[in-house]
mmCIF file of C-alpha atoms in Angstrom:
data_model
loop_
_atom_site.group_PDB
_atom_site.id
_atom_site.type_symbol
_atom_site.label_atom_id
_atom_site.label_comp_id
_atom_site.label_asym_id
_atom_site.label_seq_id
_atom_site.Cartn_x
_atom_site.Cartn_y
_atom_site.Cartn_z
ATOM 1 C CA GLU A 1 19.925 40.288 -148.986
ATOM 2 C CA ALA A 2 21.653 38.028 -146.704
ATOM 3 C CA GLY A 3 19.420 36.284 -143.895
ATOM 4 C CA VAL A 4 20.312 35.918 -140.380
ATOM 5 C CA ALA A 5 23.210 33.715 -139.697
ATOM 6 C CA GLN A 6 23.894 31.364 -136.758
ATOM 7 C CA SER A 7 26.675 29.152 -135.889
ATOM 8 C CA PRO A 8 27.268 26.304 -135.002
ATOM 9 C CA ARG A 9 23.990 24.874 -136.388
ATOM 10 C CA TYR A 10 24.649 21.445 -134.300
ATOM 11 C CA LYS A 11 26.100 20.962 -130.959
ATOM 12 C CA ILE A 12 26.385 18.412 -128.487
ATOM 13 C CA ILE A 13 27.761 18.544 -124.914
ATOM 14 C CA GLU A 14 27.576 16.695 -121.751
ATOM 15 C CA LYS A 15 25.540 18.133 -118.608
ATOM 16 C CA ARG A 16 27.516 20.955 -116.662
ATOM 17 C CA GLN A 17 29.441 21.950 -119.844
ATOM 18 C CA SER A 18 29.214 25.438 -121.149
ATOM 19 C CA VAL A 19 28.346 26.593 -124.609
ATOM 20 C CA ALA A 20 28.016 29.519 -126.749
ATOM 21 C CA PHE A 21 26.093 30.438 -129.942
ATOM 22 C CA TRP A 22 26.702 32.926 -132.506
ATOM 23 C CA CYS A 23 24.069 35.235 -134.334
ATOM 24 C CA ASN A 24 24.768 37.622 -137.084
ATOM 25 C CA PRO A 25 21.625 39.851 -138.034
ATOM 26 C CA ILE A 26 20.359 41.010 -141.284
ATOM 27 C CA SER A 27 22.223 44.340 -142.040
ATOM 28 C CA GLY A 28 20.527 47.201 -140.522
ATOM 29 C CA HIS A 29 18.484 45.385 -138.215
ATOM 30 C CA ALA A 30 18.304 47.194 -134.768
ATOM 31 C CA THR A 31 16.382 44.664 -132.975
ATOM 32 C CA LEU A 32 17.661 41.231 -132.263
ATOM 33 C CA TYR A 33 16.023 38.507 -130.509
ATOM 34 C CA TRP A 34 17.161 34.933 -129.279
ATOM 35 C CA TYR A 35 14.460 32.087 -128.827
ATOM 36 C CA GLN A 36 14.476 28.756 -127.171
ATOM 37 C CA GLN A 37 12.100 26.146 -128.986
ATOM 38 C CA ILE A 38 11.821 22.991 -127.593
ATOM 39 C CA LEU A 39 10.772 20.186 -129.828
ATOM 40 C CA GLY A 40 7.004 20.340 -130.674
ATOM 41 C CA GLN A 41 6.464 23.606 -129.297
ATOM 42 C CA GLY A 42 6.792 27.237 -130.533
ATOM 43 C CA PRO A 43 9.692 29.468 -129.924
ATOM 44 C CA LYS A 44 10.072 30.908 -126.531
ATOM 45 C CA LEU A 45 11.544 34.581 -126.294
ATOM 46 C CA LEU A 46 14.746 34.553 -124.085
ATOM 47 C CA ILE A 47 16.086 37.886 -124.756
ATOM 48 C CA GLN A 48 15.452 40.991 -126.924
ATOM 49 C CA PHE A 49 18.217 43.780 -127.572
ATOM 50 C CA GLN A 50 17.515 47.076 -129.325
ATOM 51 C CA ASN A 51 20.838 47.978 -130.697
ATOM 52 C CA ASN A 52 23.467 46.814 -127.961
ATOM 53 C CA GLY A 53 20.926 47.255 -125.045
ATOM 54 C CA VAL A 54 18.520 44.664 -123.304
ATOM 55 C CA VAL A 55 14.759 45.514 -124.034
ATOM 56 C CA ASP A 56 13.418 42.105 -122.766
ATOM 57 C CA ASP A 57 15.185 39.266 -120.488
ATOM 58 C CA SER A 58 12.252 38.514 -118.136
ATOM 59 C CA GLN A 59 12.311 34.925 -119.554
ATOM 60 C CA LEU A 60 16.271 34.141 -119.455
ATOM 61 C CA PRO A 61 17.191 31.998 -116.774
ATOM 62 C CA LYS A 62 19.941 34.169 -115.766
ATOM 63 C CA ASP A 63 21.558 31.853 -113.360
ATOM 64 C CA ARG A 64 22.955 29.701 -116.304
ATOM 65 C CA PHE A 65 22.189 31.763 -119.279
ATOM 66 C CA SER A 66 23.787 35.117 -120.717
ATOM 67 C CA ALA A 67 23.825 37.226 -123.778
ATOM 68 C CA GLU A 68 25.453 40.189 -125.208
ATOM 69 C CA ARG A 69 25.301 42.238 -128.348
ATOM 70 C CA LEU A 70 28.591 44.303 -128.425
ATOM 71 C CA LYS A 71 28.537 47.124 -130.842
ATOM 72 C CA GLY A 72 24.880 46.434 -131.753
ATOM 73 C CA VAL A 73 25.450 44.039 -134.404
ATOM 74 C CA ASP A 74 26.494 40.210 -133.582
ATOM 75 C CA SER A 75 25.525 38.384 -130.759
ATOM 76 C CA THR A 76 26.268 35.604 -128.453
ATOM 77 C CA LEU A 77 24.334 33.693 -126.128
ATOM 78 C CA LYS A 78 26.088 31.208 -123.562
ATOM 79 C CA ILE A 79 24.676 28.625 -121.278
ATOM 80 C CA GLN A 80 26.991 27.777 -118.206
ATOM 81 C CA PRO A 81 26.327 25.081 -116.716
ATOM 82 C CA ALA A 82 23.951 23.319 -119.250
ATOM 83 C CA LYS A 83 21.241 21.010 -118.027
ATOM 84 C CA LEU A 84 19.488 18.173 -119.762
ATOM 85 C CA GLU A 85 16.286 20.390 -120.245
ATOM 86 C CA ASP A 86 18.202 22.937 -122.030
ATOM 87 C CA SER A 87 18.224 20.595 -125.080
ATOM 88 C CA ALA A 88 16.430 22.572 -127.834
ATOM 89 C CA VAL A 89 16.792 24.628 -131.004
ATOM 90 C CA TYR A 90 18.098 28.187 -130.213
ATOM 91 C CA LEU A 91 16.852 30.707 -132.721
ATOM 92 C CA CYS A 92 18.204 34.185 -133.436
ATOM 93 C CA ALA A 93 15.934 36.529 -135.232
ATOM 94 C CA SER A 94 16.202 40.333 -136.119
ATOM 95 C CA SER A 95 13.768 42.811 -137.128
ATOM 96 C CA PRO A 96 14.226 46.531 -138.420
ATOM 97 C CA THR A 97 11.110 47.682 -136.969
ATOM 98 C CA GLY A 98 10.686 45.701 -133.741
ATOM 99 C CA ARG A 99 7.518 43.709 -135.122
ATOM 100 C CA THR A 100 8.337 41.616 -137.967
ATOM 101 C CA GLU A 101 10.815 39.009 -137.243
ATOM 102 C CA PHE A 102 13.211 37.355 -139.576
ATOM 103 C CA PHE A 103 14.703 34.032 -138.409
ATOM 104 C CA GLY A 104 17.786 32.352 -138.777
ATOM 105 C CA PRO A 105 18.390 28.588 -139.246
ATOM 106 C CA GLY A 106 18.779 27.864 -135.411
ATOM 107 C CA THR A 107 21.169 25.969 -133.298
ATOM 108 C CA ARG A 108 20.235 22.375 -132.307
ATOM 109 C CA LEU A 109 21.513 21.908 -129.087
ATOM 110 C CA THR A 110 21.653 18.335 -127.318
ATOM 111 C CA VAL A 111 22.842 17.913 -123.795
ATOM 112 C CA LEU A 112 23.726 14.388 -122.753
ATOM 113 C CA GLY B 1 -2.437 35.712 -120.010
ATOM 114 C CA GLU B 2 0.142 35.856 -122.901
ATOM 115 C CA SER B 3 -0.708 32.699 -124.882
ATOM 116 C CA VAL B 4 -1.609 31.891 -128.280
ATOM 117 C CA GLY B 5 -2.945 28.348 -129.040
ATOM 118 C CA LEU B 6 -3.966 26.318 -132.058
ATOM 119 C CA HIS B 7 -7.076 24.157 -132.327
ATOM 120 C CA LEU B 8 -5.555 21.351 -134.262
ATOM 121 C CA PRO B 9 -1.935 20.017 -133.847
ATOM 122 C CA THR B 10 -1.914 18.308 -137.195
ATOM 123 C CA LEU B 11 -3.603 18.758 -140.493
ATOM 124 C CA SER B 12 -3.615 16.206 -143.585
ATOM 125 C CA VAL B 13 -5.114 17.378 -146.951
ATOM 126 C CA GLN B 14 -4.687 16.197 -150.398
ATOM 127 C CA GLU B 15 -2.593 17.911 -153.110
ATOM 128 C CA GLY B 16 -4.790 20.736 -154.629
ATOM 129 C CA ASP B 17 -7.231 21.274 -151.668
ATOM 130 C CA ASN B 18 -7.401 24.269 -149.805
ATOM 131 C CA SER B 19 -6.078 24.210 -146.346
ATOM 132 C CA ILE B 20 -7.324 26.093 -143.230
ATOM 133 C CA ILE B 21 -5.183 26.414 -140.144
ATOM 134 C CA ASN B 22 -6.740 27.831 -136.817
ATOM 135 C CA CYS B 23 -5.361 29.948 -134.197
ATOM 136 C CA ALA B 24 -6.840 31.223 -130.965
ATOM 137 C CA TYR B 25 -5.175 33.986 -129.351
ATOM 138 C CA SER B 26 -6.048 35.511 -125.784
ATOM 139 C CA ASN B 27 -4.808 38.763 -125.494
ATOM 140 C CA SER B 28 -7.054 41.269 -126.595
ATOM 141 C CA ALA B 29 -4.755 44.143 -126.515
ATOM 142 C CA SER B 30 -2.774 42.188 -129.314
ATOM 143 C CA ASP B 31 -2.613 44.339 -132.405
ATOM 144 C CA TYR B 32 -0.202 42.709 -134.968
ATOM 145 C CA PHE B 33 -0.508 38.851 -135.736
ATOM 146 C CA ILE B 34 2.045 37.125 -137.995
ATOM 147 C CA TRP B 35 1.939 33.334 -139.508
ATOM 148 C CA TYR B 36 4.998 31.665 -139.894
ATOM 149 C CA LYS B 37 6.179 28.292 -141.766
ATOM 150 C CA GLN B 38 8.744 26.411 -140.321
ATOM 151 C CA GLU B 39 10.246 23.321 -142.235
ATOM 152 C CA SER B 40 12.169 20.521 -140.510
ATOM 153 C CA GLY B 41 15.645 21.530 -139.690
ATOM 154 C CA LYS B 42 14.822 25.456 -140.553
ATOM 155 C CA GLY B 43 13.880 28.438 -138.688
ATOM 156 C CA PRO B 44 10.728 29.894 -138.947
ATOM 157 C CA GLN B 45 9.846 31.838 -142.234
ATOM 158 C CA PHE B 46 7.599 34.713 -142.404
ATOM 159 C CA ILE B 47 4.425 34.259 -144.412
ATOM 160 C CA ILE B 48 1.992 36.954 -144.135
ATOM 161 C CA ASP B 49 0.905 39.484 -141.340
ATOM 162 C CA ILE B 50 -2.141 41.257 -140.538
ATOM 163 C CA ARG B 51 -2.822 44.427 -138.250
ATOM 164 C CA SER B 52 -5.943 44.627 -135.988
ATOM 165 C CA ASN B 53 -7.691 47.227 -137.991
ATOM 166 C CA MET B 54 -7.985 44.735 -140.664
ATOM 167 C CA ASP B 55 -10.117 41.573 -140.844
ATOM 168 C CA LYS B 56 -8.752 40.157 -144.202
ATOM 169 C CA ARG B 57 -5.347 40.292 -145.899
ATOM 170 C CA GLN B 58 -4.413 38.025 -149.038
ATOM 171 C CA GLY B 59 -1.238 37.127 -150.106
ATOM 172 C CA GLN B 60 0.291 34.592 -152.983
ATOM 173 C CA ARG B 61 -2.169 31.459 -152.498
ATOM 174 C CA VAL B 62 -2.634 32.607 -148.968
ATOM 175 C CA THR B 63 -5.285 34.676 -147.060
ATOM 176 C CA VAL B 64 -5.106 35.510 -143.326
ATOM 177 C CA LEU B 65 -8.563 36.113 -141.616
ATOM 178 C CA LEU B 66 -8.885 37.997 -138.265
ATOM 179 C CA ASN B 67 -12.059 37.870 -136.273
ATOM 180 C CA LYS B 68 -11.264 40.000 -133.079
ATOM 181 C CA THR B 69 -14.700 39.530 -131.537
ATOM 182 C CA VAL B 70 -13.909 36.072 -130.910
ATOM 183 C CA LYS B 71 -10.051 36.444 -130.805
ATOM 184 C CA HIS B 72 -9.562 34.097 -133.956
ATOM 185 C CA LEU B 73 -7.021 33.865 -136.590
ATOM 186 C CA SER B 74 -7.154 31.675 -139.537
ATOM 187 C CA LEU B 75 -4.493 30.941 -142.460
ATOM 188 C CA GLN B 76 -6.166 29.543 -145.673
ATOM 189 C CA ILE B 77 -4.019 28.134 -148.380
ATOM 190 C CA ALA B 78 -5.026 27.886 -151.761
ATOM 191 C CA ALA B 79 -4.068 24.786 -153.664
ATOM 192 C CA THR B 80 -2.246 23.261 -151.042
ATOM 193 C CA GLN B 81 1.223 21.932 -152.623
ATOM 194 C CA PRO B 82 3.568 19.019 -151.197
ATOM 195 C CA GLY B 83 5.942 21.897 -150.501
ATOM 196 C CA ASP B 84 3.488 23.461 -148.275
ATOM 197 C CA SER B 85 4.015 20.808 -145.879
ATOM 198 C CA ALA B 86 5.553 22.098 -142.556
ATOM 199 C CA VAL B 87 4.541 23.420 -138.959
ATOM 200 C CA TYR B 88 2.635 26.565 -139.303
ATOM 201 C CA PHE B 89 2.626 29.025 -135.925
ATOM 202 C CA CYS B 90 0.823 32.164 -135.497
ATOM 203 C CA ALA B 91 2.191 34.627 -133.482
ATOM 204 C CA GLU B 92 0.895 37.746 -131.601
ATOM 205 C CA ASN B 93 2.215 41.126 -131.017
ATOM 206 C CA PHE B 94 1.202 43.555 -128.686
ATOM 207 C CA GLN B 95 2.692 46.953 -127.551
ATOM 208 C CA GLY B 96 3.298 45.964 -123.969
ATOM 209 C CA GLY B 97 6.654 47.255 -123.830
ATOM 210 C CA SER B 98 9.103 45.271 -125.503
ATOM 211 C CA GLU B 99 6.611 44.460 -128.374
ATOM 212 C CA LYS B 100 7.770 40.840 -128.189
ATOM 213 C CA LEU B 101 5.927 38.053 -130.108
ATOM 214 C CA VAL B 102 4.178 35.427 -128.362
ATOM 215 C CA PHE B 103 3.987 31.932 -130.251
ATOM 216 C CA GLY B 104 1.570 29.178 -130.324
ATOM 217 C CA LYS B 105 2.410 25.596 -130.379
ATOM 218 C CA GLY B 106 2.163 25.038 -134.110
ATOM 219 C CA THR B 107 -0.057 23.082 -136.667
ATOM 220 C CA LYS B 108 1.753 20.228 -138.536
ATOM 221 C CA LEU B 109 0.561 20.363 -142.450
ATOM 222 C CA THR B 110 0.977 17.213 -144.126
ATOM 223 C CA VAL B 111 -0.069 17.458 -147.890
ATOM 224 C CA ASN B 112 -0.645 14.089 -149.843
ATOM 225 C CA PRO B 113 0.389 13.658 -153.171
#
């Protein structure tokens, strides 16, 4: 079974630029999550989708972050404009049940 | 509040020894717990889970213990190997609407040969 795919794996941008990350979850997994992981910390949930609907986006900085999951499969997370403190690893996870989550390799974002 | 913490940020053991990684959780309503292993440059990898109606669960070389009285979770790794070197996170899950996982900061395990 293929795992969660993410791209790109690394991205370096300057502050105030925009960036987008892509995630393809495990086939058949209805629930998809985006997490932000700052160095030395545990992942922090940004947004959770159930199929193509948002279940929880309470910790998503909506003034600059947006996410969508069209057709209930792939998802994109966008940051516009980026700030220095957005430097982190952005993890995508999926789950068949909404409880046990399976993670992708992450995208490491560096904002200069 | 919604927080899961870990007692020790780092743990160093000798190859072949048993490792014990501890975790304290704060939400007494949490009913599901997961241990994840995260190697450098990779996403968290599921190790083992336990539901709140259990106090012990065993996997291959790993055992998770749950003490709901003191809201404590531990991960025991038997015969620790160099490949076990990683950061270990516990995460709690509660049916508070979105059933989201809340992660702690992690414990870095280093296995010395």
